[in-house]
mmCIF file of C-alpha atoms in Angstrom:
data_model
loop_
_atom_site.group_PDB
_atom_site.id
_atom_site.type_symbol
_atom_site.label_atom_id
_atom_site.label_comp_id
_atom_site.label_asym_id
_atom_site.label_seq_id
_atom_site.Cartn_x
_atom_site.Cartn_y
_atom_site.Cartn_z
ATOM 1 C CA MET R 140 71.879 51.276 12.287
ATOM 2 C CA VAL R 141 71.128 52.075 16.075
ATOM 3 C CA LEU R 142 74.435 54.373 15.967
ATOM 4 C CA LEU R 143 73.221 56.361 12.999
ATOM 5 C CA ILE R 144 69.428 56.814 13.936
ATOM 6 C CA ASP R 145 71.022 58.152 17.065
ATOM 7 C CA GLN R 146 73.632 60.435 15.983
ATOM 8 C CA ILE R 147 70.719 62.186 13.465
ATOM 9 C CA ILE R 148 68.678 62.736 15.869
ATOM 10 C CA LYS R 149 71.618 64.292 17.933
ATOM 11 C CA ILE R 150 72.765 66.101 15.237
ATOM 12 C CA TYR R 151 69.210 67.432 13.744
ATOM 13 C CA VAL R 152 68.426 68.863 17.141
ATOM 14 C CA LYS R 153 71.961 70.128 17.902
ATOM 15 C CA THR R 154 72.004 72.765 14.942
ATOM 16 C CA HIS R 155 67.833 72.997 15.076
ATOM 17 C CA PHE R 156 67.206 74.424 18.921
ATOM 18 C CA PHE R 157 68.123 76.112 20.941
ATOM 19 C CA LEU R 158 69.723 74.612 24.576
ATOM 20 C CA GLY R 159 66.782 74.480 26.618
ATOM 21 C CA GLU R 160 63.871 74.667 23.702
ATOM 22 C CA GLU R 161 61.103 72.498 24.004
ATOM 23 C CA VAL R 162 58.429 71.398 21.810
ATOM 24 C CA ASP R 163 55.804 68.894 22.312
ATOM 25 C CA PHE R 164 55.841 65.944 19.829
ATOM 26 C CA LEU R 165 52.963 65.300 17.520
ATOM 27 C CA GLY R 166 51.577 67.355 19.834
ATOM 28 C CA LEU R 167 51.614 65.289 23.129
ATOM 29 C CA SER R 168 51.832 66.690 25.930
ATOM 30 C CA TRP R 169 53.574 63.861 27.969
ATOM 31 C CA PHE R 170 56.503 63.117 24.643
ATOM 32 C CA LYS R 171 58.607 66.441 24.268
ATOM 33 C CA ILE R 172 61.290 66.839 22.616
ATOM 34 C CA HIS R 173 63.701 69.278 25.625
ATOM 35 C CA PHE R 174 67.587 70.236 24.241
ATOM 36 C CA ILE R 175 70.314 69.917 26.857
ATOM 37 C CA GLU R 176 73.747 69.261 27.289
ATOM 38 C CA ASN R 177 75.072 66.770 29.239
ATOM 39 C CA LYS R 178 78.403 67.408 30.803
ATOM 40 C CA GLY R 179 79.069 64.238 32.464
ATOM 41 C CA MET R 180 77.753 61.437 33.987
ATOM 42 C CA ALA R 181 73.890 60.339 33.925
ATOM 43 C CA PHE R 182 71.480 62.320 34.410
ATOM 44 C CA GLY R 183 73.853 65.710 34.269
ATOM 45 C CA MET R 184 76.108 64.573 37.083
ATOM 46 C CA SER R 185 79.542 65.668 36.535
ATOM 47 C CA PHE R 186 83.117 65.281 38.792
ATOM 48 C CA GLY R 187 86.384 66.729 37.952
ATOM 49 C CA GLU R 188 85.982 69.143 35.664
ATOM 50 C CA ASN R 189 87.732 68.813 32.629
ATOM 51 C CA VAL R 190 90.286 65.842 33.702
ATOM 52 C CA GLY R 191 86.939 64.394 35.315
ATOM 53 C CA LYS R 192 85.653 64.044 31.690
ATOM 54 C CA ILE R 193 88.730 63.003 29.721
ATOM 55 C CA LEU R 194 88.768 60.115 32.713
ATOM 56 C CA LEU R 195 85.749 59.141 32.099
ATOM 57 C CA THR R 196 85.458 58.765 28.277
ATOM 58 C CA THR R 197 87.807 57.412 28.601
ATOM 59 C CA LEU R 198 86.626 54.689 30.473
ATOM 60 C CA ARG R 199 83.931 54.617 27.881
ATOM 61 C CA ILE R 200 86.137 53.937 24.703
ATOM 62 C CA VAL R 201 87.354 51.070 27.134
ATOM 63 C CA LEU R 202 84.215 49.428 28.237
ATOM 64 C CA ALA R 203 83.139 49.861 24.942
ATOM 65 C CA SER R 204 85.656 48.389 23.343
ATOM 66 C CA GLY R 205 85.802 45.043 25.810
ATOM 67 C CA ILE R 206 81.489 45.203 24.863
ATOM 68 C CA MET R 207 82.482 44.805 21.120
ATOM 69 C CA TRP R 208 85.828 42.132 21.513
ATOM 70 C CA TYR R 209 83.229 39.980 23.571
ATOM 71 C CA LEU R 210 80.703 40.367 21.101
ATOM 72 C CA ILE R 211 82.685 39.638 18.352
ATOM 73 C CA LYS R 212 84.024 36.875 19.808
ATOM 74 C CA MET R 213 79.513 36.042 20.380
ATOM 75 C CA VAL R 214 79.415 36.046 17.292
ATOM 76 C CA LYS R 215 82.281 33.446 15.964
ATOM 77 C CA LYS R 216 81.689 31.331 18.590
ATOM 78 C CA GLY R 217 78.156 30.931 17.432
ATOM 79 C CA THR R 218 77.074 29.105 20.619
ATOM 80 C CA GLU R 219 74.652 31.868 22.334
ATOM 81 C CA ARG R 220 71.466 33.031 21.849
ATOM 82 C CA PRO R 221 70.466 35.376 19.202
ATOM 83 C CA ILE R 222 68.818 37.274 22.059
ATOM 84 C CA MET R 223 72.292 37.712 24.203
ATOM 85 C CA ILE R 224 74.217 38.493 20.923
ATOM 86 C CA TYR R 225 71.171 41.405 20.707
ATOM 87 C CA SER R 226 71.789 42.279 24.252
ATOM 88 C CA PHE R 227 75.424 43.627 23.496
ATOM 89 C CA ALA R 228 74.650 44.547 20.401
ATOM 90 C CA LEU R 229 72.462 47.684 21.286
ATOM 91 C CA ILE R 230 74.804 48.408 24.457
ATOM 92 C CA PHE R 231 77.762 48.617 22.531
ATOM 93 C CA ALA R 232 75.962 51.199 20.006
ATOM 94 C CA GLY R 233 73.614 52.865 23.070
ATOM 95 C CA ALA R 234 78.064 53.810 24.572
ATOM 96 C CA ALA R 235 79.207 54.774 21.008
ATOM 97 C CA GLY R 236 76.766 56.884 20.313
ATOM 98 C CA ASN R 237 77.334 58.650 23.488
ATOM 99 C CA ILE R 238 81.492 58.395 23.103
ATOM 100 C CA ILE R 239 80.880 60.549 19.782
ATOM 101 C CA ASP R 240 79.451 63.123 21.429
ATOM 102 C CA SER R 241 82.108 63.448 23.576
ATOM 103 C CA LEU R 242 85.261 62.810 21.692
ATOM 104 C CA PHE R 243 83.903 64.289 18.200
ATOM 105 C CA TYR R 244 81.502 67.107 18.867
ATOM 106 C CA GLY R 245 83.183 69.966 20.474
ATOM 107 C CA LEU R 246 85.817 69.848 17.350
ATOM 108 C CA VAL R 247 82.580 70.096 15.402
ATOM 109 C CA PHE R 248 80.035 72.383 16.731
ATOM 110 C CA SER R 249 79.715 75.749 17.986
ATOM 111 C CA GLN R 250 78.967 76.121 21.597
ATOM 112 C CA SER R 251 74.913 75.734 21.766
ATOM 113 C CA THR R 252 73.274 78.812 24.136
ATOM 114 C CA PHE R 253 69.655 79.455 25.117
ATOM 115 C CA PHE R 254 70.215 82.498 22.150
ATOM 116 C CA HIS R 255 72.049 80.577 19.171
ATOM 117 C CA VAL R 256 71.597 77.753 17.538
ATOM 118 C CA ALA R 257 74.908 75.179 17.373
ATOM 119 C CA THR R 258 76.489 75.297 13.875
ATOM 120 C CA PHE R 259 78.538 72.676 12.294
ATOM 121 C CA MET R 260 81.859 73.257 11.346
ATOM 122 C CA PRO R 261 82.024 77.064 12.186
ATOM 123 C CA ALA R 262 84.548 78.983 10.955
ATOM 124 C CA ASP R 263 86.686 79.823 14.453
ATOM 125 C CA GLY R 264 86.520 76.470 15.570
ATOM 126 C CA GLY R 265 84.665 73.913 17.629
ATOM 127 C CA TYR R 266 83.697 74.828 21.531
ATOM 128 C CA ALA R 267 86.224 72.455 23.341
ATOM 129 C CA PRO R 268 88.664 70.230 22.349
ATOM 130 C CA MET R 269 88.718 66.054 21.908
ATOM 131 C CA LEU R 270 86.725 64.550 24.634
ATOM 132 C CA LEU R 271 85.476 67.070 26.222
ATOM 133 C CA GLY R 272 82.443 67.513 23.825
ATOM 134 C CA LYS R 273 78.824 67.660 25.615
ATOM 135 C CA VAL R 274 76.533 64.352 25.163
ATOM 136 C CA VAL R 275 73.044 65.683 23.253
ATOM 137 C CA ASP R 276 69.784 64.331 24.939
ATOM 138 C CA MET R 277 65.901 65.180 24.162
ATOM 139 C CA PHE R 278 63.994 63.113 25.303
ATOM 140 C CA TYR R 279 61.395 63.976 28.167
ATOM 141 C CA PHE R 280 58.685 62.030 29.120
ATOM 142 C CA PRO R 281 56.602 63.813 31.594
ATOM 143 C CA LEU R 282 54.075 61.201 31.933
ATOM 144 C CA ILE R 283 52.245 62.822 35.121
ATOM 145 C CA ASP R 284 52.761 66.600 35.865
ATOM 146 C CA THR R 285 50.073 68.095 38.307
ATOM 147 C CA ASP R 286 49.848 69.694 40.850
ATOM 148 C CA LEU R 287 49.361 67.270 44.101
ATOM 149 C CA PRO R 288 45.397 67.773 46.022
ATOM 150 C CA THR R 289 45.713 69.890 49.425
ATOM 151 C CA TRP R 290 44.346 67.535 51.132
ATOM 152 C CA LEU R 291 47.228 65.528 51.011
ATOM 153 C CA PRO R 292 49.406 65.166 54.525
ATOM 154 C CA PHE R 293 53.427 66.894 53.608
ATOM 155 C CA VAL R 294 52.765 66.883 50.135
ATOM 156 C CA GLY R 295 49.790 68.381 49.744
ATOM 157 C CA GLY R 296 49.580 71.138 46.600
ATOM 158 C CA ARG R 297 52.937 70.338 45.777
ATOM 159 C CA HIS R 298 53.928 70.502 42.310
ATOM 160 C CA PHE R 299 54.096 66.647 41.208
ATOM 161 C CA SER R 300 56.240 65.143 37.702
ATOM 162 C CA PHE R 301 56.727 61.410 37.371
ATOM 163 C CA PHE R 302 60.059 60.723 35.098
ATOM 164 C CA ASP R 303 61.957 64.136 34.696
ATOM 165 C CA ALA R 304 64.881 62.285 32.949
ATOM 166 C CA ILE R 305 65.896 63.862 29.552
ATOM 167 C CA PHE R 306 67.980 60.947 27.937
ATOM 168 C CA ASN R 307 69.087 59.968 24.073
ATOM 169 C CA PHE R 308 68.428 57.089 22.180
ATOM 170 C CA ALA R 309 71.779 55.741 22.881
ATOM 171 C CA ASP R 310 70.529 55.734 26.361
ATOM 172 C CA ALA R 311 67.334 54.053 24.982
ATOM 173 C CA ALA R 312 70.149 51.518 23.855
ATOM 174 C CA ILE R 313 71.713 50.947 26.936
ATOM 175 C CA THR R 314 68.517 49.726 28.885
ATOM 176 C CA CYS R 315 66.920 47.984 26.002
ATOM 177 C CA GLY R 316 69.970 46.213 25.960
ATOM 178 C CA VAL R 317 70.383 45.661 29.479
ATOM 179 C CA VAL R 318 66.796 44.260 29.915
ATOM 180 C CA LEU R 319 67.682 42.037 27.223
ATOM 181 C CA LEU R 320 70.181 40.877 28.867
ATOM 182 C CA PHE R 321 68.963 39.787 32.208
ATOM 183 C CA PHE R 322 66.234 38.334 30.283
ATOM 184 C CA ALA R 323 68.968 35.964 28.427
ATOM 185 C CA LEU R 324 70.858 35.388 30.905
ATOM 186 C CA TYR R 325 67.253 33.972 32.848
ATOM 187 C CA LEU R 326 66.685 32.158 29.811
ATOM 188 C CA LYS R 327 70.073 30.695 30.167
ATOM 189 C CA ASN R 328 69.766 29.459 33.614
ATOM 190 C CA LYS R 329 66.650 27.781 33.191
ATOM 191 C CA ASP R 330 68.378 25.252 30.333
ATOM 192 C CA GLU R 331 70.842 25.032 32.659
ATOM 193 C CA GLU R 332 68.303 23.322 34.752
ATOM 194 C CA LYS R 333 66.508 21.511 32.787
ATOM 195 C CA LYS R 334 69.612 20.141 31.726
ATOM 196 C CA LYS R 335 70.680 18.861 35.069
ATOM 197 C CA GLN R 336 67.304 17.273 36.007
ATOM 198 C CA SER R 337 67.457 15.476 32.229
ATOM 199 C CA LEU R 338 70.862 14.552 33.697
ATOM 200 C CA ALA R 339 69.821 14.001 37.554
ATOM 201 C CA ALA R 340 66.823 11.881 35.902
ATOM 202 C CA GLN R 341 68.694 9.629 33.533
ATOM 203 C CA THR R 342 71.135 8.826 36.561
ATOM 204 C CA ASP R 343 67.780 7.706 38.648
ATOM 205 C CA ASN R 344 67.333 5.402 35.441
ATOM 206 C CA ASP R 345 70.471 4.112 35.235
#
């Protein structure tokens, strides 16, 4: 479901927005849809041009495959907490969503520009070969967007905005999955501590 929602949002934005176009979601100034495309790693970073992009996508596929293998193993084993399974499922779904962009979007969409909206399956082909597609990002939450008071030393009068990152639904799923994973590991450690204390108490009684 996470993967499906991610792709529906991306395809809609890709085929309805100009590159760089921004709108307020439901009229909220702190929740915007701002269409950009990520050429490489998180926050728009990149390395090595096409070779680096291919290596990065390949690495993502390998890591996602490892997560899927471990997730299937946990489900079959049935001994892990459900929250542990949910966390890995979210991480895998998010990773797969961004991998799909890199693998296929260059093949099935025309180039998004500041003046033209992309089309699906253009007659003259897509904008990039397989593995060189760009990841679609759109969620922008400028929770604080203001000018700092002039009386502040060093930074007074400067424009300040909080949380400038633009991300997608897949990124959010990965983040939620990682948070759940840390929480699951915390609960697991607490259970192990309780078992050790219980065993120590039994030993003392004996």
